[in-house]
mmCIF file of C-alpha atoms and ligand atoms in Angstrom:
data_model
loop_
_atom_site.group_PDB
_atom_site.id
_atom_site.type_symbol
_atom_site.label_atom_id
_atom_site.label_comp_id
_atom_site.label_asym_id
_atom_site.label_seq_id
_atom_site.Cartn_x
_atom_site.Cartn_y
_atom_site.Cartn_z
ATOM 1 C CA UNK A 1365 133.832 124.067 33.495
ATOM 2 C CA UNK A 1366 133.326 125.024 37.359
ATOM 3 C CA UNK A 1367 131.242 127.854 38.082
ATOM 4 C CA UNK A 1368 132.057 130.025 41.465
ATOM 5 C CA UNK A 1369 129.571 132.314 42.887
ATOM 6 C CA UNK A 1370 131.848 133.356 45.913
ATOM 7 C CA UNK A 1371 134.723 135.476 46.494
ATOM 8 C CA UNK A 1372 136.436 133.111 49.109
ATOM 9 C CA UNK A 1373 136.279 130.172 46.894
ATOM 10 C CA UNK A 1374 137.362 132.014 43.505
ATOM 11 C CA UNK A 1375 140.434 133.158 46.153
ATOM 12 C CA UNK A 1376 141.018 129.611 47.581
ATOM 13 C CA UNK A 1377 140.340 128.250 44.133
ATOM 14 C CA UNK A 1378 143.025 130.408 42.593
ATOM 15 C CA UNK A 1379 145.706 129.921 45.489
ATOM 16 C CA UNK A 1380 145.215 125.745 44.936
ATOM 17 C CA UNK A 1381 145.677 126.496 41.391
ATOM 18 C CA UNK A 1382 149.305 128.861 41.945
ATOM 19 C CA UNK A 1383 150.492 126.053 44.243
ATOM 20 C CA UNK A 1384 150.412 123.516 42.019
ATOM 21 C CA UNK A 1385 152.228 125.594 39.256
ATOM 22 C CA UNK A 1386 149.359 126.555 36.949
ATOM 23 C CA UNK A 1387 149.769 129.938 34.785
ATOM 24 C CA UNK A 1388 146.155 131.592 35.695
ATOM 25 C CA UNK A 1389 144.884 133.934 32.755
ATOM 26 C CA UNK A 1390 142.037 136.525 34.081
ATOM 27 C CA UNK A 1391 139.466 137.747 31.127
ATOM 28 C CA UNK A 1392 137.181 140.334 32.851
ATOM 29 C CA UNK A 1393 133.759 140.746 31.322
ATOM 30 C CA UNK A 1394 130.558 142.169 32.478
ATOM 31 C CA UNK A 1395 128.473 139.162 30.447
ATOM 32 C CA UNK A 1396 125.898 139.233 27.532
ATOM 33 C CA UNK A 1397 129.334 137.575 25.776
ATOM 34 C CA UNK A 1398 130.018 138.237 22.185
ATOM 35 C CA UNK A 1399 132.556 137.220 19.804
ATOM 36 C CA UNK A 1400 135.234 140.047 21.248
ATOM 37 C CA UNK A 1401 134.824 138.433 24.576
ATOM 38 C CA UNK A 1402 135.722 134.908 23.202
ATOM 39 C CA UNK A 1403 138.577 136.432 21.051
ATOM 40 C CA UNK A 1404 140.242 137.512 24.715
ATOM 41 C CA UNK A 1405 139.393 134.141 25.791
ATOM 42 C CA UNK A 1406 141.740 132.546 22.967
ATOM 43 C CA UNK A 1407 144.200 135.372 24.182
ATOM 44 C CA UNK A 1408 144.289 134.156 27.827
ATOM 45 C CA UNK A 1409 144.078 130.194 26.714
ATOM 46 C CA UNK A 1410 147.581 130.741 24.375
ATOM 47 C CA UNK A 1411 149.324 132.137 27.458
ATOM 48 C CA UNK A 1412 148.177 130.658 30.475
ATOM 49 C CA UNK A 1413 146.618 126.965 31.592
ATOM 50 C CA UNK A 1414 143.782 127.917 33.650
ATOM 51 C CA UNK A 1415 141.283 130.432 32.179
ATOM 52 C CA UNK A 1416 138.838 132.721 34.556
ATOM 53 C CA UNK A 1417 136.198 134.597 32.695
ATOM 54 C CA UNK A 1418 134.994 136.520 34.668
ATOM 55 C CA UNK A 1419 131.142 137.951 34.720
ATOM 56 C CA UNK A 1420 130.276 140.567 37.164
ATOM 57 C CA UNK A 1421 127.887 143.616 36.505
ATOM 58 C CA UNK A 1422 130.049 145.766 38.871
ATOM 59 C CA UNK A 1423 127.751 148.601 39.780
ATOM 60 C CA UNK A 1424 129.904 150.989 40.959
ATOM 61 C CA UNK A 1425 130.951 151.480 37.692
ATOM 62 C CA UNK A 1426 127.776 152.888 36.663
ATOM 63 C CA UNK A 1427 126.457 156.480 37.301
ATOM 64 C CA UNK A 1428 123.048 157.140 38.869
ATOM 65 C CA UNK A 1429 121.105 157.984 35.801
ATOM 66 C CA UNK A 1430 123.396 155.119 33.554
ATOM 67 C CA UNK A 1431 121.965 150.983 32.251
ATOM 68 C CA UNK A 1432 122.938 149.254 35.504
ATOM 69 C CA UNK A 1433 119.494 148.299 35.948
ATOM 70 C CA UNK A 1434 118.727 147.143 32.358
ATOM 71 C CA UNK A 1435 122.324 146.239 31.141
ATOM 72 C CA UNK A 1436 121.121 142.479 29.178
ATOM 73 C CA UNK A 1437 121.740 139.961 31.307
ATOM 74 C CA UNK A 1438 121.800 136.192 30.029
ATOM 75 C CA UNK A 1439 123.753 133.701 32.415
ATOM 76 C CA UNK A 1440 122.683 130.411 30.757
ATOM 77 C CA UNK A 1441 123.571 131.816 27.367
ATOM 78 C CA UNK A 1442 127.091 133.223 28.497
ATOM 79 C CA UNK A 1443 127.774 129.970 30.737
ATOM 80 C CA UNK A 1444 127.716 127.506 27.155
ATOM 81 C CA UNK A 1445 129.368 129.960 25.070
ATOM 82 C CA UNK A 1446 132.227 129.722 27.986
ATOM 83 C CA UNK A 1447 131.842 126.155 27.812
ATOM 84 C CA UNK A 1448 132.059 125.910 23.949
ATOM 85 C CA UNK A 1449 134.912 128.750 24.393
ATOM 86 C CA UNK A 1450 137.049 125.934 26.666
ATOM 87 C CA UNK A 1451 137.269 128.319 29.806
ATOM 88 C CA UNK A 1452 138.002 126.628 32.808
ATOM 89 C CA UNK A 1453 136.486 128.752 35.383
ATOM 90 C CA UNK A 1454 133.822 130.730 35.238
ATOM 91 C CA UNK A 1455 133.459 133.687 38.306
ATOM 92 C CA UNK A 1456 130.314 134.962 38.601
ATOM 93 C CA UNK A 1457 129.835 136.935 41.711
ATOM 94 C CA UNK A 1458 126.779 138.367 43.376
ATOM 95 C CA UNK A 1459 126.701 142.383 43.591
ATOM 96 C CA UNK A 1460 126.127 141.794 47.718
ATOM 97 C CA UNK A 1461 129.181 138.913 47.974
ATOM 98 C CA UNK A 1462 131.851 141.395 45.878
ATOM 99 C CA UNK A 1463 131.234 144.301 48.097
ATOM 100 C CA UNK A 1464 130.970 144.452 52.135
ATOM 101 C CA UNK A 1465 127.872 146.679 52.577
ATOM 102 C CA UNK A 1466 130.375 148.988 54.518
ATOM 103 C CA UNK A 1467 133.129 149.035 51.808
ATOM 104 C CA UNK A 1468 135.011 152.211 51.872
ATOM 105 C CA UNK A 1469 137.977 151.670 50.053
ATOM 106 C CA UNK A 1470 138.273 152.662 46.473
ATOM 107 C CA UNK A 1471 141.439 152.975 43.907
ATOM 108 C CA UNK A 1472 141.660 155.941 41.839
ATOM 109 C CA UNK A 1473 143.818 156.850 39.075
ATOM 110 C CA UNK A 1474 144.289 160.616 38.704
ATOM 111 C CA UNK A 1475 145.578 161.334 35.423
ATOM 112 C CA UNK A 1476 144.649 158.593 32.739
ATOM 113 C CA UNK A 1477 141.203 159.015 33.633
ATOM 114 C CA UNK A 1478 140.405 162.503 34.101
ATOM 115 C CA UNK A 1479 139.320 163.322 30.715
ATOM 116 C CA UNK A 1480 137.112 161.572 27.988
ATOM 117 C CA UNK A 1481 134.796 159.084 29.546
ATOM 118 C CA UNK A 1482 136.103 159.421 32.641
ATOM 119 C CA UNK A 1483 134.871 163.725 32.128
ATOM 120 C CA UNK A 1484 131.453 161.911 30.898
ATOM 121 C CA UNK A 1485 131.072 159.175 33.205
ATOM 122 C CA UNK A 1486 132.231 160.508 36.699
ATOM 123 C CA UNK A 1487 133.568 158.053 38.509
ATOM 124 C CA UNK A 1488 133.564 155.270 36.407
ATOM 125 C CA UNK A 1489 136.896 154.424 36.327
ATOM 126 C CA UNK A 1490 137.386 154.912 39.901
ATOM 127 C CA UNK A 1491 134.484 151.973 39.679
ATOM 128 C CA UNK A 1492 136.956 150.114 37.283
ATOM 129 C CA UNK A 1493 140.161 149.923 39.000
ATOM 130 C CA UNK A 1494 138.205 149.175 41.980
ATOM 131 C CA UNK A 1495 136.591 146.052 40.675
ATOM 132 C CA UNK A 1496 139.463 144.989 38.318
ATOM 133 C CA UNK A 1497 141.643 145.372 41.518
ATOM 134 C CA UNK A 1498 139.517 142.688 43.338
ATOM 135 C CA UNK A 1499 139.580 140.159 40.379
ATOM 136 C CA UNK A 1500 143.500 140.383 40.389
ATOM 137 C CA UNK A 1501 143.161 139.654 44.312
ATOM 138 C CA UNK A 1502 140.909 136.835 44.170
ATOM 139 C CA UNK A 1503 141.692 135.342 40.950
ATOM 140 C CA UNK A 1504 145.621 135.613 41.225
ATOM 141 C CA UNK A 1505 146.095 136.189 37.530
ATOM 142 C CA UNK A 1506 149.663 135.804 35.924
ATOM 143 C CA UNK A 1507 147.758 137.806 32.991
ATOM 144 C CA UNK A 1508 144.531 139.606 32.314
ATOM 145 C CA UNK A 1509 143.211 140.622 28.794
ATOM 146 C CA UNK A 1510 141.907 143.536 27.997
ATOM 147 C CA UNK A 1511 140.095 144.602 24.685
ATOM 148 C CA UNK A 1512 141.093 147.534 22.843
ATOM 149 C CA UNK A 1513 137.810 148.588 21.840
ATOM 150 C CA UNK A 1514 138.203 150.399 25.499
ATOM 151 C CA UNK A 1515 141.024 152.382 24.899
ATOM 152 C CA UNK A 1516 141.042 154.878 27.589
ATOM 153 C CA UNK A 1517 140.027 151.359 30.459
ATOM 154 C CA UNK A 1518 142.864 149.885 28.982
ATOM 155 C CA UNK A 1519 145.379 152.521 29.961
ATOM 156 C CA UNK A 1520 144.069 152.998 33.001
ATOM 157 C CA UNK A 1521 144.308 149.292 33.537
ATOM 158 C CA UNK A 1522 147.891 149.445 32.700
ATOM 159 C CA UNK A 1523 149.026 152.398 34.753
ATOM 160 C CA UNK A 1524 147.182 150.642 38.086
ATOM 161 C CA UNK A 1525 148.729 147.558 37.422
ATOM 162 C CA UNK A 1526 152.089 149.364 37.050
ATOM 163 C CA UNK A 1527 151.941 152.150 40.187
ATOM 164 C CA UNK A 1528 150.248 149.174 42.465
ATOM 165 C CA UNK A 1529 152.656 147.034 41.381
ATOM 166 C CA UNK A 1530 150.065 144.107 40.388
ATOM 167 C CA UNK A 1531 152.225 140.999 39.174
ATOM 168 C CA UNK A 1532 149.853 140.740 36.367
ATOM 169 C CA UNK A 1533 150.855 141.184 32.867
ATOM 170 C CA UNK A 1534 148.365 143.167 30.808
ATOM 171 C CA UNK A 1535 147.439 142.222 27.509
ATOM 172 C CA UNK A 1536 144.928 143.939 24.701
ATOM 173 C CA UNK A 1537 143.344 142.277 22.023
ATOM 174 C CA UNK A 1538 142.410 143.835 19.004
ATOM 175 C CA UNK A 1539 138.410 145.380 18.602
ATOM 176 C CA UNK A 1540 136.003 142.465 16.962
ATOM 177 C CA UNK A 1541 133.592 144.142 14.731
ATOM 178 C CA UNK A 1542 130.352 143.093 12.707
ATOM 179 C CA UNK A 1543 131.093 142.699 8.782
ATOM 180 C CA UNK A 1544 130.000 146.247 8.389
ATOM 181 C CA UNK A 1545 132.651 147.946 10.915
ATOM 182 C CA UNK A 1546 130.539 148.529 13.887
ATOM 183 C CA UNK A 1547 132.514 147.000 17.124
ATOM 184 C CA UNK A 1548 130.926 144.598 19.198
ATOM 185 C CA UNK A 1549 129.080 145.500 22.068
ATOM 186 C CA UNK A 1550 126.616 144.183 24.677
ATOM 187 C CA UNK A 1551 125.203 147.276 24.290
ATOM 188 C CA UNK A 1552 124.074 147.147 20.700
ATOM 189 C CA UNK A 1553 121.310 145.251 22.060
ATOM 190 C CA UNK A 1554 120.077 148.294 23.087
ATOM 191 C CA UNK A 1555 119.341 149.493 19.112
ATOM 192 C CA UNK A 1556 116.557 149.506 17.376
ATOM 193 C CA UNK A 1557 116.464 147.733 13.742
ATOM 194 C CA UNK A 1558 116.915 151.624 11.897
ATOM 195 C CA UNK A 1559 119.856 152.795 14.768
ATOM 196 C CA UNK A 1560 121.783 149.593 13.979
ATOM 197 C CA UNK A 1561 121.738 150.598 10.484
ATOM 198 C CA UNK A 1562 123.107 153.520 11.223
ATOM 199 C CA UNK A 1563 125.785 152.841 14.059
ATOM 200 C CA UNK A 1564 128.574 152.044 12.117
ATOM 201 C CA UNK A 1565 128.987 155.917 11.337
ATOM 202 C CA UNK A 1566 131.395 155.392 13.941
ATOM 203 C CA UNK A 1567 133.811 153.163 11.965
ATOM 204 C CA UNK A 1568 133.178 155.454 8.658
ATOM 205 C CA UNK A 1569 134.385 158.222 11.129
ATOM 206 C CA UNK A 1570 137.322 156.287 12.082
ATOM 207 C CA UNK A 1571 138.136 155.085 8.837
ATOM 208 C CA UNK A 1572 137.840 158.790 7.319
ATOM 209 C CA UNK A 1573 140.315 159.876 10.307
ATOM 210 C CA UNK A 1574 142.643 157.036 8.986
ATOM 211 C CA UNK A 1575 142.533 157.852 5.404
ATOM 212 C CA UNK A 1576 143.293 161.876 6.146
ATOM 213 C CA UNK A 1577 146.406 160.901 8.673
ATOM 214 C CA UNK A 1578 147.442 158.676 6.130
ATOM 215 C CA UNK A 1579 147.085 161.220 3.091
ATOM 216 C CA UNK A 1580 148.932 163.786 5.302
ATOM 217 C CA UNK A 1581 146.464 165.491 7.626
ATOM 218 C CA UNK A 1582 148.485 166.474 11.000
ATOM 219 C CA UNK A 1583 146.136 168.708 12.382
ATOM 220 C CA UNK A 1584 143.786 167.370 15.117
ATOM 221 C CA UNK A 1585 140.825 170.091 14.404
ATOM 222 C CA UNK A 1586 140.748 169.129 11.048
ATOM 223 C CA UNK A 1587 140.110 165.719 12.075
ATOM 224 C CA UNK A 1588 137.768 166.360 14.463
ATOM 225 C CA UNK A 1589 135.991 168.532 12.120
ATOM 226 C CA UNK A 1590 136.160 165.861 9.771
ATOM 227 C CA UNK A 1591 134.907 162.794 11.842
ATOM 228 C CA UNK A 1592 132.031 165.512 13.284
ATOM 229 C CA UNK A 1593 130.598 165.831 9.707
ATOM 230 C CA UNK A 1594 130.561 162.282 8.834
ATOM 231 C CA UNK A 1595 128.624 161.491 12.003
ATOM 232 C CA UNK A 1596 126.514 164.509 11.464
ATOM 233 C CA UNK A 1597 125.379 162.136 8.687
ATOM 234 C CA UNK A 1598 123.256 159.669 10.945
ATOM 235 C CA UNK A 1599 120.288 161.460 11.964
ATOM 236 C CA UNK A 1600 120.404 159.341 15.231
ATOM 237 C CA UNK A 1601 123.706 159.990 16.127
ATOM 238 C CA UNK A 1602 124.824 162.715 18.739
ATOM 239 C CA UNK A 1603 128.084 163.457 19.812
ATOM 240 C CA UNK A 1604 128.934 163.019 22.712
ATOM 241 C CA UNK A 1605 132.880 163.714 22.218
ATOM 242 C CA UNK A 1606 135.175 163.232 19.679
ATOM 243 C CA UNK A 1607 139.439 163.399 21.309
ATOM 244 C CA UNK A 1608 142.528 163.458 19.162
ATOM 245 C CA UNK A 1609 144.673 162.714 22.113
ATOM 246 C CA UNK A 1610 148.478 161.588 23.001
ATOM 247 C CA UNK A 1611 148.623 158.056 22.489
ATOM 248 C CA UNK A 1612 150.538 157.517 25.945
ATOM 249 C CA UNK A 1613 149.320 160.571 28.055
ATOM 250 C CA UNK A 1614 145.748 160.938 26.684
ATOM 251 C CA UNK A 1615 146.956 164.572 26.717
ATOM 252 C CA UNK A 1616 144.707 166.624 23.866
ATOM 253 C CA UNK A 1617 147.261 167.384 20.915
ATOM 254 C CA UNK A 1618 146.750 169.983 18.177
ATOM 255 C CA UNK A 1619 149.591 168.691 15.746
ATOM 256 C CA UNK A 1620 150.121 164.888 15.640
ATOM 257 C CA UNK A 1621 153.625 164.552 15.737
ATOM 258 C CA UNK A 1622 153.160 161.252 18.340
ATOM 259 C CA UNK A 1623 150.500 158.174 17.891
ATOM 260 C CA UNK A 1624 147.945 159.818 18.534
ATOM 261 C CA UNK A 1625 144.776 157.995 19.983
ATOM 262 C CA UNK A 1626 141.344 158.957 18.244
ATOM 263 C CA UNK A 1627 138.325 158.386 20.373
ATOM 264 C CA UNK A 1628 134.826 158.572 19.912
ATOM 265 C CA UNK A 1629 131.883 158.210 22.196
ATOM 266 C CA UNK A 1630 128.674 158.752 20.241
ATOM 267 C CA UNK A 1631 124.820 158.740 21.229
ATOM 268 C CA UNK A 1632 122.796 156.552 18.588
ATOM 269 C CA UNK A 1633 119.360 157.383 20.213
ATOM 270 C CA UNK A 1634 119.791 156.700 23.530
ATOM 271 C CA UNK A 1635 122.538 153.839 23.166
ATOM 272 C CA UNK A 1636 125.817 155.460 23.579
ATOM 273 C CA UNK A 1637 128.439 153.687 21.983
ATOM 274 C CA UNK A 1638 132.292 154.480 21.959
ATOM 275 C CA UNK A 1639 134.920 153.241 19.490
ATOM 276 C CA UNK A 1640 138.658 154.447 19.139
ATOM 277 C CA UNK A 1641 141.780 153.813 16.233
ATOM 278 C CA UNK A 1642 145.625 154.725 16.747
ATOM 279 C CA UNK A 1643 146.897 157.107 13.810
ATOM 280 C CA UNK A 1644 150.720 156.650 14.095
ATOM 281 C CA UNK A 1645 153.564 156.784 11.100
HETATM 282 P P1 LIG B 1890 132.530 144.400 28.829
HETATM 283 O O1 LIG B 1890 131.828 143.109 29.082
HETATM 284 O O2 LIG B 1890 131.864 145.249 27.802
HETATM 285 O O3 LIG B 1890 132.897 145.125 30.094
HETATM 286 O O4 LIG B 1890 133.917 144.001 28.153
HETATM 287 C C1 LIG B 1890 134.778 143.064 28.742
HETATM 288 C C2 LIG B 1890 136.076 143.061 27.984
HETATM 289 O O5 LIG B 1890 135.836 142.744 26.625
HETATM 290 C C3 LIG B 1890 136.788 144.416 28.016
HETATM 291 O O6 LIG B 1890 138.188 144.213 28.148
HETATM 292 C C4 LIG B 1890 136.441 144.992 26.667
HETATM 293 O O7 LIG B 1890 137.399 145.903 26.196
HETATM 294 C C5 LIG B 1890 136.423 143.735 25.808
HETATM 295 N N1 LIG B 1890 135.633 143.941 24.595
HETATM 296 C C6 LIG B 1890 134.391 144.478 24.510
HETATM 297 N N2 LIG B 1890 134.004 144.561 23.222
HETATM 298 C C7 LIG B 1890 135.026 144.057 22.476
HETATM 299 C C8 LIG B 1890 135.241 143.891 21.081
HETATM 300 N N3 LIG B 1890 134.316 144.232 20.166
HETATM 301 N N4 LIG B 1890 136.411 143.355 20.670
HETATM 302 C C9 LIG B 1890 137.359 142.998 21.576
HETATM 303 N N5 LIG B 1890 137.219 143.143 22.907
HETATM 304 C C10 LIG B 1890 136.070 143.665 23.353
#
C-alpha cells in the first residue's frame, strides 16, 4: 500500500493510474476507521481496480464551537487496517497542503442542505462538497462510496455530483452497526461506559418508527411523537431533531404517501450522534 501526503502527487498519481486504464474507486473517510469504513472499502474493491481511502480531517467542515480539535485521531492504527482491508492507496493530506492559505472558493448546495444538519451545523455541508469536490479532482475517481448512515451527506453528494457534472458514479453502502443496533461511529469514542449503554435508543427509535409505518401509521407527528418518547427514555439523551422528511427532496411531509426519510440527530451527553431509516411501501 502507498501512502501520499500531497495533493500534486495523489493528482499525478491518479492521472498515471487513468492512463493506463485502471477503474479508480474513491472511499472518503475522515479516519479513526471502523468496520463501516472497511465495508465501503469492499464496495469500491468489487467495482474498481485501484482503491483510494482517503483520510483527511477537513476542518472546514466543522463549526467553531464543534470536535475538530479532539476528533480521535490514530494514523498507524487506520494505515494497517487499510493494509489488512487490501486498499491500494492511502491519501492522507495535511490540513495546510489541501487548502491554499488564501482559498476563497467554496461549493454550495442550496436546497439538499438547508435543513436538518445542515440548520444545526451551519455550513457544514458547504465544508463537504468543498472537500469531497477536491478528492474527485485529485483522485480522479470513476466511483466514490458513500455510507448511508449519512443520509442527508449522501444526497447532497449526489445532487453536486449531478449539477457539477462530476464523472463519478456515487454509490451508498448500507449503515454497519454494533450487535445491539447502535451505528458505527468514530465518534462513539467520545462515550462514556453508562452513555454507550444507552446510545442505541436511537435504533429502538428507528426500529419503533419502522414497526408503526409498517402496522399502518402514515402520519409523520405521530411518529415523531413516537420516536421522541422512546428517546425520552435515556436519561442522557437530548434531542437535537427528529425529521420525517421526503425521501428525494428532504422536504418535511405530514402524510407519508412517498419514502419518506426518518432522521435523527441526538445528544448522548455531549456526543451527538445521528442515525436515519427509509419507511417506504
Ligand atoms: P466519516 O469518517 O465519519 O466522515 O465517514 C466516512 C464515510 O464512512 C462516510 O461516507 C460515512 O457515511 C461512512 N460511514 C460512517 N459510519 C458508517 C457506518 N456505520 N456504516 C457504513 N458507513 C459508514
Amino acid at each position: 500500500m502507498r501512502i501520499i501526503r500531497t495533493s500534486g502527487e495523489m493528482q499525478q498519481t491518479a492521472l498515471t493510474l487513468r492512463a493506463a486504464g485502471r477503474r479508480i474507486g474513491l472511499v472518503p473517510t475522515m479516519g479513526f476507521l471502523h468496520a463501516g469504513h472497511l465495508s465501503l472499502v469492499r464496495l469500491a474493491r468489487a467495482r474498481s481496480d485501484a482503491v483510494i481511502l482517503s483520510l483527511f480531517v477537513n476542518p472546514t467542515q466543522f463549526g467553531p464551537r464543534e470536535d475538530l480539535g479532539s476528533y480521535p485521531r490514530d494514523f498507524a492504527r487506520d494505515a494497517a487496517l487499510c493494509r489488512e482491508a487490501d486498499v491500494d492507496i492511502l491519501f492522507a493530506p495535511e490540513a495546510a497542503k489541501m487548502y491554499a492559505p488564501d482559498a476563497s472558493v467554496y461549493v454550495t448546495e442550496e436546497h439538499l442542505a438547508a435543513g436538518l444538519c445542515g440548520a444545526a451545523r451551519p455550513g457544514h455541508f458547504r465544508g463537504v462538497c468543498t472537500v469531497v469536490a477536491k478528492l474527485f479532482n485529485l483522485c480522479l475517481p470513476h466511483v466514490a462510496v458513500f455510507g448511508a448512515k449519512d443520509a442527508q451527506q449522501l444526497r447532497v453528494i449526489r445532487r453536486m455530483t449531478r449539477d457539477l457534472n462530476f464523472p463519478v458514479e456515487i454509490v451508498a453502502g448500507p449503515t454497519v452497526r454494533e450487535a445491539d443496533g447502535l451505528a458505527l461511529s468514530s465518534r462513539n469514542s467520545y462515550l462514556s461506559a453508562d452513555e454507550r449503554r444507552q446510545a442505541p435508543v436511537l435504533r429502538r427509535a428507528l426500529d419503533e418508527a419502522e414497526r408503526l409505518y409498517r402496522a399502518g401509521t402514515r402520519d409523520a407527528a405521530a411518529l415523531r411523537n413516537a420516536l421522541q418518547g422512546i428517546i425520552a427514555q435515556a436519561p442522557a439523551a437530548r434531542i437535537d431533531y427528529i425529521a420525517v422528511v421526503d425521501d428525494e427532496t428532504l422536504a418535511p411531509v405530514q402524510t407519508l404517501t412517498k419514502p419518506a426519510l426518518v432522521a435523527l440527530a441526538v445528544y448522548i451527553g455531549t456526543t451527538r450522534l445521528i442515525d436515519n431509516t427509509v419507511l417506504q411501501a
